[in-house]
Amino acid sequence: DGGITQSPKYLFRKEGQNVTLSCEQNLNHDAMYWYRQDPGQGLRLIYYSQIVNDFQKGDIAEGYSVSREKKESFPLTVTSAQKNPTAFYLCASSSPKRADTQYFGPGTRLTVL
Amino acid sequence: AQSVTQPDIHITVSEGASLELRCNYSYGATPYLFWYVQSPGQGLQLLLKYFSGDTLVQGIKGFEAEFKRSQSSFNLRKPSVHWSDAAEYFCAVGALGNTGKLIFGQGTTLQVKP
């Protein structure tokens, strides 16, 4: 079955540590996205990538980094510079067209201890 | 600037009652509009989308939405709600340019009373 996988589902991190969230898709989509979700704030775009080896900052990129070395993979690193990293993180993919649907992974809940 | 507003943060309806979730958008051109649903702790699932043509769009799970350009609205409706419809619902508009980016509303949480 085609889809998007995110791992792990739950992640705990100590303050001052970097942590990497995994996102893999087998939908053959060119574009991939990372969102952060906090209660009452909807989804906010962190980074997106329209093609391999290229990515752009979204609305809240500070304290995060990404890479796009393969079409199928778009890992997100939450660095120690992110002031309030505890949140639910969602990955999505689509073709890079306005009209196309974004497909979402199941999410990773990150908690900073 | 493009934006999406969902005026109702939380809605409670009785099982079997009708449902309407409101969505208003601000956009400078023909909008591409989406409704997604999210169960607790899960990812988002597409309910329906509007690009052009018939302004009444049918989706999955018995949902429909109507695009009204004059009111800048894209309200989601269901004639009879089931307990399994309890979830969070997000309206989104496709951003200008060929990036595939979406701009989401704040979301509406639906509670269903037995």
Coordinates of N, CA and C in Angstrom, one line a residue:
Chain A
D1 N 0.8 -1.2 0.0 CA 0.0 0.0 0.0 C 0.9 1.2 0.0
G2 N 0.5 2.2 -0.8 CA 1.2 3.5 -0.8 C 0.8 4.3 0.4
G3 N 1.8 5.1 0.9 CA 1.5 6.0 2.0 C 2.7 6.6 2.5
I4 N 2.5 7.3 3.7 CA 3.5 8.0 4.4 C 3.7 7.4 5.8
T5 N 5.0 7.2 6.1 CA 5.3 6.7 7.5 C 6.1 7.7 8.2
Q6 N 5.8 7.8 9.5 CA 6.6 8.7 10.4 C 7.0 7.8 11.6
S7 N 8.2 8.0 11.9 CA 8.7 7.3 13.1 C 9.7 8.2 13.9
P8 N 9.7 8.0 15.2 CA 8.8 7.2 16.0 C 7.5 7.9 16.2
K9 N 6.5 7.2 16.8 CA 5.2 7.8 17.1 C 5.3 8.8 18.3
Y10 N 6.1 8.3 19.3 CA 6.3 9.2 20.5 C 7.8 9.3 20.6
L11 N 8.3 10.5 21.0 CA 9.7 10.8 21.2 C 9.9 11.7 22.4
F12 N 10.8 11.3 23.2 CA 11.1 12.2 24.3 C 12.6 12.7 24.2
R13 N 12.8 13.9 24.6 CA 14.1 14.5 24.4 C 14.4 15.3 25.6
K14 N 15.6 15.3 26.0 CA 16.1 16.2 27.1 C 16.4 17.6 26.5
E15 N 16.3 18.6 27.3 CA 16.6 19.9 26.8 C 18.1 19.9 26.4
G16 N 18.3 20.7 25.3 CA 19.7 20.8 24.8 C 20.1 19.7 23.8
Q17 N 19.3 18.8 23.6 CA 19.6 17.7 22.6 C 18.9 18.0 21.3
N18 N 19.6 17.6 20.2 CA 19.0 17.6 18.9 C 18.3 16.2 18.7
V19 N 17.2 16.2 18.0 CA 16.5 15.0 17.7 C 16.0 15.0 16.2
T20 N 16.0 13.9 15.6 CA 15.6 13.8 14.2 C 14.3 12.9 14.1
L21 N 13.3 13.5 13.4 CA 12.1 12.8 13.1 C 12.1 12.3 11.6
S22 N 11.7 11.1 11.5 CA 11.7 10.4 10.2 C 10.4 10.6 9.4
C23 N 10.5 10.8 8.1 CA 9.3 10.8 7.2 C 9.7 10.1 5.9
E24 N 9.0 9.1 5.6 CA 9.2 8.3 4.3 C 7.9 8.2 3.6
Q25 N 7.9 8.4 2.3 CA 6.7 8.2 1.4 C 7.1 7.3 0.2
N26 N 6.1 6.5 -0.2 CA 6.2 5.7 -1.4 C 5.2 6.0 -2.4
L27 N 4.7 7.3 -2.4 CA 3.7 7.7 -3.3 C 4.3 8.3 -4.6
N28 N 5.6 8.3 -4.7 CA 6.3 8.9 -5.8 C 6.0 10.4 -5.9
H29 N 5.8 11.1 -4.8 CA 5.5 12.5 -4.8 C 6.8 13.3 -4.8
D30 N 6.8 14.4 -5.6 CA 8.0 15.3 -5.6 C 8.0 16.2 -4.4
A31 N 6.9 16.6 -3.9 CA 6.9 17.6 -2.8 C 6.6 17.0 -1.5
M32 N 7.3 17.5 -0.4 CA 7.1 17.0 0.9 C 7.1 18.2 1.9
Y33 N 6.4 18.0 3.0 CA 6.2 19.1 3.9 C 6.3 18.7 5.4
W34 N 6.7 19.6 6.2 CA 6.7 19.4 7.7 C 5.8 20.4 8.3
Y35 N 4.9 20.0 9.2 CA 4.0 20.9 9.9 C 4.2 20.6 11.4
R36 N 4.0 21.7 12.1 CA 3.9 21.6 13.6 C 2.4 21.9 14.0
Q37 N 1.9 21.1 14.9 CA 0.6 21.3 15.4 C 0.6 21.5 16.9
D38 N 0.0 22.6 17.3 CA -0.2 22.9 18.8 C -1.7 23.1 19.0
P39 N -2.2 22.8 20.2 CA -3.6 23.0 20.4 C -4.1 24.4 20.1
G40 N -5.2 24.5 19.4 CA -5.8 25.8 19.1 C -5.1 26.6 18.1
Q41 N -4.0 26.1 17.5 CA -3.2 26.9 16.5 C -3.2 26.3 15.1
G42 N -3.9 25.2 14.9 CA -4.0 24.6 13.5 C -2.6 24.0 13.2
L43 N -2.3 24.0 11.9 CA -1.1 23.5 11.4 C -0.2 24.6 10.9
R44 N 1.0 24.6 11.3 CA 2.0 25.7 10.8 C 3.1 25.0 10.1
L45 N 3.4 25.6 8.9 CA 4.4 25.0 8.0 C 5.8 25.3 8.5
I46 N 6.6 24.3 8.7 CA 8.0 24.4 9.1 C 9.0 24.5 7.9
Y47 N 9.0 23.5 7.1 CA 9.8 23.5 5.9 C 9.0 22.7 4.8
Y48 N 9.4 23.0 3.6 CA 8.9 22.2 2.5 C 9.9 22.0 1.4
S49 N 9.7 21.0 0.6 CA 10.7 20.6 -0.4 C 9.9 20.2 -1.7
Q50 N 10.2 20.9 -2.8 CA 9.5 20.6 -4.0 C 10.2 19.6 -4.9
I51 N 11.5 19.4 -4.6 CA 12.3 18.5 -5.4 C 13.5 18.0 -4.6
V52 N 14.1 16.9 -4.9 CA 15.3 16.4 -4.2 C 16.4 17.5 -4.2
N53 N 17.1 17.6 -3.1 CA 18.2 18.5 -2.9 C 17.8 19.9 -2.9
D54 N 16.5 20.2 -2.7 CA 16.1 21.6 -2.6 C 15.0 21.7 -1.5
F55 N 15.0 22.7 -0.7 CA 13.9 22.9 0.3 C 13.9 24.4 0.7
Q56 N 12.7 24.8 1.2 CA 12.5 26.2 1.5 C 11.9 26.3 2.9
K57 N 12.2 27.4 3.6 CA 11.6 27.6 4.9 C 10.2 27.9 4.8
G58 N 9.4 27.4 5.8 CA 8.0 27.8 5.9 C 7.9 28.9 6.9
D59 N 6.8 29.0 7.6 CA 6.5 30.1 8.5 C 7.2 30.1 9.8
I60 N 7.6 28.9 10.3 CA 8.2 28.8 11.6 C 9.5 27.9 11.6
A61 N 10.4 28.2 10.7 CA 11.6 27.4 10.4 C 12.7 27.5 11.5
E62 N 12.7 28.6 12.3 CA 13.7 28.8 13.3 C 13.8 27.6 14.3
G63 N 15.0 27.1 14.4 CA 15.3 26.0 15.4 C 15.1 24.6 14.8
Y64 N 14.8 24.6 13.5 CA 14.6 23.3 12.8 C 15.5 23.3 11.6
S65 N 15.9 22.0 11.1 CA 16.6 21.9 9.9 C 16.1 20.6 9.2
V66 N 16.3 20.5 7.9 CA 15.8 19.4 7.1 C 16.9 19.1 6.0
S67 N 16.7 17.9 5.4 CA 17.5 17.5 4.3 C 16.6 16.8 3.3
R68 N 16.9 16.7 2.0 CA 16.1 16.0 1.1 C 17.1 15.4 0.1
E69 N 17.7 14.3 0.5 CA 18.7 13.6 -0.3 C 18.1 12.6 -1.2
K70 N 16.9 12.1 -0.8 CA 16.2 11.1 -1.6 C 14.7 11.6 -1.8
K71 N 14.1 11.2 -2.9 CA 12.8 11.6 -3.2 C 11.8 11.1 -2.1
E72 N 12.1 9.9 -1.5 CA 11.2 9.2 -0.6 C 11.3 9.8 0.8
S73 N 12.4 10.5 1.1 CA 12.7 10.8 2.5 C 12.9 12.3 2.8
F74 N 12.3 12.7 3.9 CA 12.4 14.2 4.3 C 12.5 14.3 5.8
P75 N 13.7 14.0 6.4 CA 13.8 14.0 7.8 C 13.9 15.4 8.4
L76 N 13.3 15.6 9.5 CA 13.3 16.9 10.2 C 14.1 16.8 11.5
T77 N 15.1 17.7 11.7 CA 15.8 17.8 12.9 C 15.4 18.9 13.8
V78 N 15.0 18.6 15.0 CA 14.6 19.7 15.9 C 15.9 20.0 16.7
T79 N 16.4 21.2 16.6 CA 17.7 21.5 17.3 C 17.4 22.1 18.7
S80 N 18.5 22.2 19.4 CA 18.4 22.7 20.7 C 18.1 24.2 20.7
A81 N 18.1 24.8 19.5 CA 17.8 26.3 19.4 C 16.3 26.5 19.3
Q82 N 15.5 25.4 19.2 CA 14.1 25.6 19.1 C 13.6 25.7 20.6
K83 N 13.0 26.9 20.9 CA 12.7 27.2 22.3 C 11.6 26.4 22.9
N84 N 10.6 26.0 22.1 CA 9.5 25.3 22.7 C 9.1 24.1 21.7
P85 N 9.9 23.1 21.7 CA 9.8 22.0 20.7 C 8.7 21.0 21.0
T86 N 8.1 21.0 22.2 CA 7.1 20.0 22.5 C 5.8 20.3 21.7
A87 N 5.5 19.3 20.8 CA 4.4 19.5 19.9 C 4.1 18.2 19.1
F88 N 3.1 18.2 18.3 CA 2.8 17.1 17.4 C 3.3 17.5 16.0
Y89 N 4.1 16.7 15.4 CA 4.7 17.0 14.1 C 4.1 16.1 13.0
L90 N 3.7 16.7 11.9 CA 3.1 16.0 10.8 C 3.9 16.2 9.6
C91 N 4.0 15.1 8.8 CA 4.7 15.2 7.5 C 3.6 14.9 6.5
A92 N 3.8 15.5 5.3 CA 2.9 15.3 4.2 C 3.6 15.3 2.9
S93 N 2.9 14.8 1.9 CA 3.5 14.9 0.5 C 2.5 15.1 -0.5
S94 N 2.9 15.6 -1.7 CA 2.0 15.9 -2.8 C 2.8 16.1 -4.0
S95 N 2.1 16.3 -5.1 CA 2.8 16.9 -6.3 C 2.8 18.4 -6.1
P96 N 3.8 19.1 -6.5 CA 3.9 20.5 -6.2 C 3.0 21.4 -7.1
K97 N 1.7 21.1 -7.0 CA 0.8 21.9 -7.8 C -0.3 22.4 -6.8
R98 N -0.9 23.5 -7.1 CA -1.9 24.1 -6.2 C -3.1 23.2 -6.0
A99 N -3.4 22.5 -7.1 CA -4.6 21.7 -7.1 C -4.5 20.4 -6.4
D100 N -3.3 20.0 -6.1 CA -3.2 18.6 -5.7 C -3.4 18.4 -4.2
T101 N -3.8 17.2 -3.8 CA -4.0 16.9 -2.4 C -2.8 16.6 -1.7
Q102 N -2.7 17.1 -0.5 CA -1.6 16.6 0.4 C -2.0 15.4 1.2
Y103 N -1.1 14.4 1.2 CA -1.4 13.2 2.0 C -0.5 13.3 3.2
F104 N -1.1 12.9 4.4 CA -0.4 13.1 5.7 C 0.0 11.8 6.3
G105 N 1.1 11.8 7.0 CA 1.5 10.7 7.8 C 0.8 10.7 9.1
P106 N 1.0 9.7 10.0 CA 0.3 9.6 11.3 C 0.8 10.5 12.4
G107 N 2.0 11.2 12.2 CA 2.5 12.1 13.1 C 3.4 11.6 14.1
T108 N 4.3 12.4 14.7 CA 5.2 12.1 15.8 C 4.9 13.1 16.9
R109 N 4.7 12.6 18.1 CA 4.5 13.5 19.3 C 5.9 13.6 20.0
L110 N 6.4 14.8 20.0 CA 7.7 15.1 20.6 C 7.4 15.8 22.0
T111 N 8.1 15.2 23.0 CA 8.0 15.9 24.3 C 9.4 16.1 24.8
V112 N 9.6 17.3 25.2 CA 10.9 17.7 25.8 C 10.8 17.7 27.3
L113 N 11.7 16.9 28.0 CA 11.6 16.7 29.4 C 12.5 17.7 30.1
Chain B
A1 N -3.2 39.3 2.2 CA -2.5 38.0 2.5 C -3.6 36.9 2.5
Q2 N -3.2 35.8 2.1 CA -4.1 34.6 2.1 C -4.3 34.2 3.6
S3 N -5.6 33.8 3.9 CA -5.9 33.3 5.2 C -7.1 32.5 5.2
V4 N -7.3 31.7 6.2 CA -8.5 30.9 6.4 C -8.9 31.0 7.8
T5 N -10.2 31.2 8.0 CA -10.8 31.4 9.3 C -11.9 30.4 9.5
Q6 N -11.8 29.7 10.6 CA -12.9 28.8 11.1 C -13.4 29.4 12.4
P7 N -14.6 30.0 12.3 CA -15.0 30.8 13.4 C -15.4 30.0 14.7
D8 N -15.7 28.8 14.5 CA -16.1 27.9 15.6 C -15.0 27.0 16.1
I9 N -14.5 27.2 17.3 CA -13.4 26.4 17.8 C -13.9 25.0 18.2
H10 N -15.1 25.0 18.8 CA -15.7 23.8 19.3 C -17.2 23.8 19.0
I11 N -17.7 22.7 18.5 CA -19.1 22.5 18.3 C -19.5 21.2 18.9
T12 N -20.7 21.2 19.5 CA -21.3 19.9 20.0 C -22.7 19.7 19.3
V13 N -22.9 18.6 18.8 CA -24.2 18.2 18.2 C -24.6 16.9 18.7
S14 N -25.9 16.6 18.6 CA -26.4 15.3 19.0 C -26.3 14.4 17.8
E15 N -26.1 13.1 18.2 CA -26.1 12.1 17.1 C -27.4 12.1 16.3
G16 N -27.3 12.1 15.0 CA -28.4 12.1 14.2 C -28.8 13.5 13.7
A17 N -28.3 14.5 14.4 CA -28.6 15.9 14.0 C -27.7 16.3 12.8
S18 N -28.1 17.4 12.2 CA -27.3 17.9 11.0 C -26.2 18.7 11.5
L19 N -25.2 18.9 10.7 CA -24.0 19.6 11.0 C -23.6 20.6 10.0
E20 N -23.1 21.7 10.4 CA -22.5 22.7 9.5 C -21.3 23.3 10.1
L21 N -20.1 23.1 9.5 CA -18.9 23.8 10.0 C -18.5 24.9 9.1
R22 N -18.2 26.0 9.6 CA -18.0 27.2 8.8 C -16.5 27.4 8.5
C23 N -16.3 27.9 7.3 CA -14.9 28.2 6.8 C -15.0 29.5 5.9
N24 N -14.2 30.5 6.2 CA -14.1 31.7 5.4 C -12.7 31.9 5.0
Y25 N -12.5 32.3 3.8 CA -11.1 32.4 3.3 C -10.9 33.8 2.7
S26 N -9.6 34.2 2.7 CA -9.2 35.5 2.1 C -8.2 35.1 1.0
Y27 N -8.6 35.5 -0.2 CA -7.7 35.0 -1.3 C -7.9 35.9 -2.5
G28 N -6.9 36.2 -3.3 CA -6.9 37.1 -4.4 C -7.3 36.6 -5.7
A29 N -7.5 35.3 -5.8 CA -7.8 34.6 -7.1 C -8.8 33.5 -6.8
T30 N -9.0 32.7 -7.8 CA -9.9 31.5 -7.6 C -9.2 30.6 -6.6
P31 N -9.9 30.3 -5.6 CA -9.3 29.5 -4.5 C -9.4 28.0 -4.8
Y32 N -8.4 27.3 -4.3 CA -8.5 25.8 -4.3 C -8.7 25.5 -2.8
L33 N -9.8 24.8 -2.5 CA -10.3 24.7 -1.1 C -10.4 23.2 -0.7
F34 N -10.0 22.9 0.5 CA -10.0 21.6 1.0 C -10.6 21.5 2.4
W35 N -11.2 20.4 2.7 CA -11.5 20.0 4.1 C -10.8 18.7 4.5
Y36 N -10.2 18.8 5.7 CA -9.5 17.6 6.2 C -10.1 17.3 7.6
V37 N -10.0 16.0 8.0 CA -10.5 15.5 9.3 C -9.3 14.9 10.0
Q38 N -9.2 15.1 11.3 CA -8.2 14.5 12.1 C -8.8 13.8 13.3
S39 N -8.6 12.5 13.5 CA -8.9 11.9 14.7 C -7.8 12.1 15.7
P40 N -8.1 12.0 17.0 CA -7.1 12.3 18.1 C -5.8 11.5 17.9
G41 N -4.7 12.2 17.9 CA -3.4 11.6 17.8 C -3.1 11.0 16.4
Q42 N -3.8 11.3 15.4 CA -3.6 10.8 14.0 C -3.3 11.9 13.0
G43 N -3.0 11.4 11.8 CA -2.7 12.4 10.8 C -4.0 12.9 10.2
L44 N -3.9 13.7 9.2 CA -5.1 14.3 8.5 C -5.6 13.5 7.3
Q45 N -6.9 13.4 7.2 CA -7.5 12.7 6.0 C -8.3 13.6 5.2
L46 N -8.2 13.6 3.9 CA -8.9 14.5 3.1 C -10.4 14.1 3.0
L47 N -11.3 15.0 3.3 CA -12.7 14.8 3.1 C -13.2 15.1 1.7
L48 N -12.8 16.3 1.3 CA -13.3 16.7 -0.1 C -12.4 17.9 -0.5
K49 N -12.5 18.3 -1.8 CA -11.8 19.5 -2.3 C -12.6 20.1 -3.4
Y50 N -12.4 21.4 -3.6 CA -13.0 22.2 -4.6 C -12.0 22.9 -5.4
F51 N -12.0 22.7 -6.8 CA -11.1 23.4 -7.6 C -11.9 24.3 -8.6
S52 N -13.0 23.8 -9.2 CA -13.8 24.6 -10.1 C -15.0 23.8 -10.4
G53 N -15.9 24.4 -11.2 CA -17.1 23.7 -11.6 C -18.2 23.8 -10.6
D54 N -18.9 22.7 -10.4 CA -20.1 22.7 -9.5 C -19.7 23.1 -8.1
T55 N -20.4 24.1 -7.6 CA -20.0 24.7 -6.3 C -20.4 23.8 -5.1
L56 N -21.2 22.7 -5.3 CA -21.5 21.8 -4.3 C -20.7 20.5 -4.5
V57 N -19.8 20.3 -3.5 CA -18.8 19.2 -3.7 C -19.2 18.1 -2.7
Q58 N -19.2 16.8 -3.2 CA -19.4 15.7 -2.4 C -18.1 15.1 -1.9
G59 N -18.1 14.6 -0.7 CA -16.9 14.0 -0.2 C -17.1 12.6 0.4
I60 N -16.1 12.1 1.1 CA -16.3 10.8 1.8 C -17.1 10.9 3.0
K61 N -17.5 9.8 3.6 CA -18.2 9.7 4.8 C -19.5 10.5 4.9
G62 N -20.1 10.8 3.7 CA -21.4 11.5 3.7 C -21.3 13.0 3.8
F63 N -20.1 13.6 3.8 CA -19.9 15.0 3.9 C -20.0 15.7 2.5
E64 N -20.4 17.0 2.6 CA -20.5 17.8 1.4 C -20.1 19.2 1.8
A65 N -19.7 20.0 0.8 CA -19.3 21.4 1.1 C -19.8 22.3 -0.1
E66 N -20.1 23.5 0.2 CA -20.6 24.4 -0.8 C -19.7 25.6 -0.9
F67 N -19.2 25.9 -2.0 CA -18.4 27.1 -2.3 C -19.3 28.2 -2.6
K68 N -19.1 29.3 -1.9 CA -19.9 30.5 -2.2 C -18.9 31.7 -2.3
R69 N -18.7 32.1 -3.6 CA -17.7 33.1 -3.8 C -18.1 34.4 -3.2
S70 N -19.4 34.8 -3.3 CA -19.9 36.1 -2.8 C -19.7 36.2 -1.3
Q71 N -19.6 35.1 -0.6 CA -19.5 35.1 0.8 C -18.1 34.7 1.3
S72 N -17.2 34.3 0.3 CA -15.9 33.8 0.6 C -15.9 32.7 1.6
S73 N -16.9 31.8 1.4 CA -17.1 30.7 2.3 C -17.0 29.3 1.6
F74 N -16.7 28.3 2.4 CA -16.7 26.9 2.0 C -17.1 26.1 3.2
N75 N -18.3 26.1 3.5 CA -18.9 25.4 4.7 C -19.1 23.9 4.5
L76 N -18.7 23.2 5.5 CA -18.9 21.7 5.4 C -20.2 21.3 6.1
R77 N -20.9 20.4 5.5 CA -22.2 19.9 6.0 C -22.3 18.4 6.0
K78 N -23.1 18.0 6.9 CA -23.5 16.6 6.9 C -24.9 16.5 7.4
P79 N -25.8 15.8 6.8 CA -27.2 15.8 7.2 C -27.5 15.1 8.5
S80 N -26.7 14.0 8.8 CA -27.0 13.3 10.0 C -25.7 12.8 10.6
V81 N -25.3 13.3 11.7 CA -24.0 13.0 12.3 C -24.0 11.7 13.1
H82 N -22.9 11.0 12.9 CA -22.7 9.7 13.6 C -21.6 10.0 14.7
W83 N -21.7 9.1 15.8 CA -20.7 9.3 16.9 C -19.3 9.2 16.4
S84 N -19.1 8.5 15.3 CA -17.7 8.3 14.8 C -17.2 9.6 14.1
D85 N -18.1 10.6 13.9 CA -17.6 11.8 13.2 C -16.9 12.7 14.2
A86 N -16.9 12.4 15.5 CA -16.2 13.2 16.5 C -14.8 13.3 16.1
A87 N -14.3 14.5 15.9 CA -12.9 14.7 15.5 C -12.6 16.2 15.3
E88 N -11.4 16.5 14.8 CA -11.1 17.9 14.5 C -11.1 18.1 13.0
Y89 N -11.7 19.2 12.6 CA -11.9 19.4 11.1 C -11.1 20.7 10.8
F90 N -10.4 20.6 9.7 CA -9.6 21.7 9.2 C -10.0 22.1 7.8
C91 N -10.2 23.3 7.6 CA -10.4 23.9 6.2 C -9.0 24.5 5.8
A92 N -8.7 24.4 4.5 CA -7.4 24.8 4.0 C -7.6 25.4 2.6
V93 N -6.8 26.3 2.2 CA -6.8 26.9 0.8 C -5.4 26.7 0.2
G94 N -5.3 26.4 -1.0 CA -4.1 26.2 -1.7 C -3.4 27.5 -1.9
A95 N -2.1 27.6 -1.6 CA -1.4 28.9 -1.7 C -1.1 29.2 -3.2
L96 N -1.0 30.5 -3.5 CA -0.6 30.9 -4.8 C 0.7 30.4 -5.2
G97 N 0.8 30.1 -6.5 CA 2.1 29.5 -7.0 C 2.1 28.0 -7.0
N98 N 2.9 27.4 -7.8 CA 3.0 26.0 -7.8 C 3.9 25.4 -6.8
T99 N 3.5 25.5 -5.5 CA 4.3 24.9 -4.5 C 3.6 23.8 -3.8
G100 N 2.3 23.7 -4.0 CA 1.5 22.7 -3.3 C 1.3 23.1 -1.9
K101 N 1.7 24.2 -1.4 CA 1.5 24.6 0.0 C 0.0 24.8 0.3
L102 N -0.3 24.5 1.5 CA -1.7 24.8 2.0 C -1.7 25.7 3.2
I103 N -2.7 26.6 3.2 CA -2.9 27.4 4.4 C -4.1 26.9 5.1
F104 N -3.8 26.6 6.4 CA -4.9 26.0 7.2 C -5.6 26.9 8.1
G105 N -6.9 26.7 8.4 CA -7.6 27.3 9.5 C -7.2 26.7 10.8
Q106 N -7.7 27.3 11.9 CA -7.3 26.9 13.2 C -7.9 25.6 13.6
G107 N -9.0 25.1 12.9 CA -9.6 23.9 13.2 C -10.8 24.0 14.0
T108 N -11.8 23.1 13.9 CA -13.0 23.0 14.7 C -13.1 21.7 15.3
T109 N -13.2 21.6 16.6 CA -13.4 20.3 17.2 C -14.9 20.0 17.3
L110 N -15.2 18.8 16.8 CA -16.6 18.4 16.9 C -16.8 17.3 17.9
Q111 N -17.7 17.6 18.8 CA -18.2 16.6 19.8 C -19.6 16.1 19.5
V112 N -19.8 14.8 19.6 CA -21.1 14.3 19.3 C -21.7 13.7 20.5
K113 N -22.9 14.2 20.9 CA -23.6 13.7 22.1 C -24.5 12.5 21.7
P114 N -24.5 11.4 22.5 CA -25.4 10.3 22.2 C -26.9 10.6 22.3

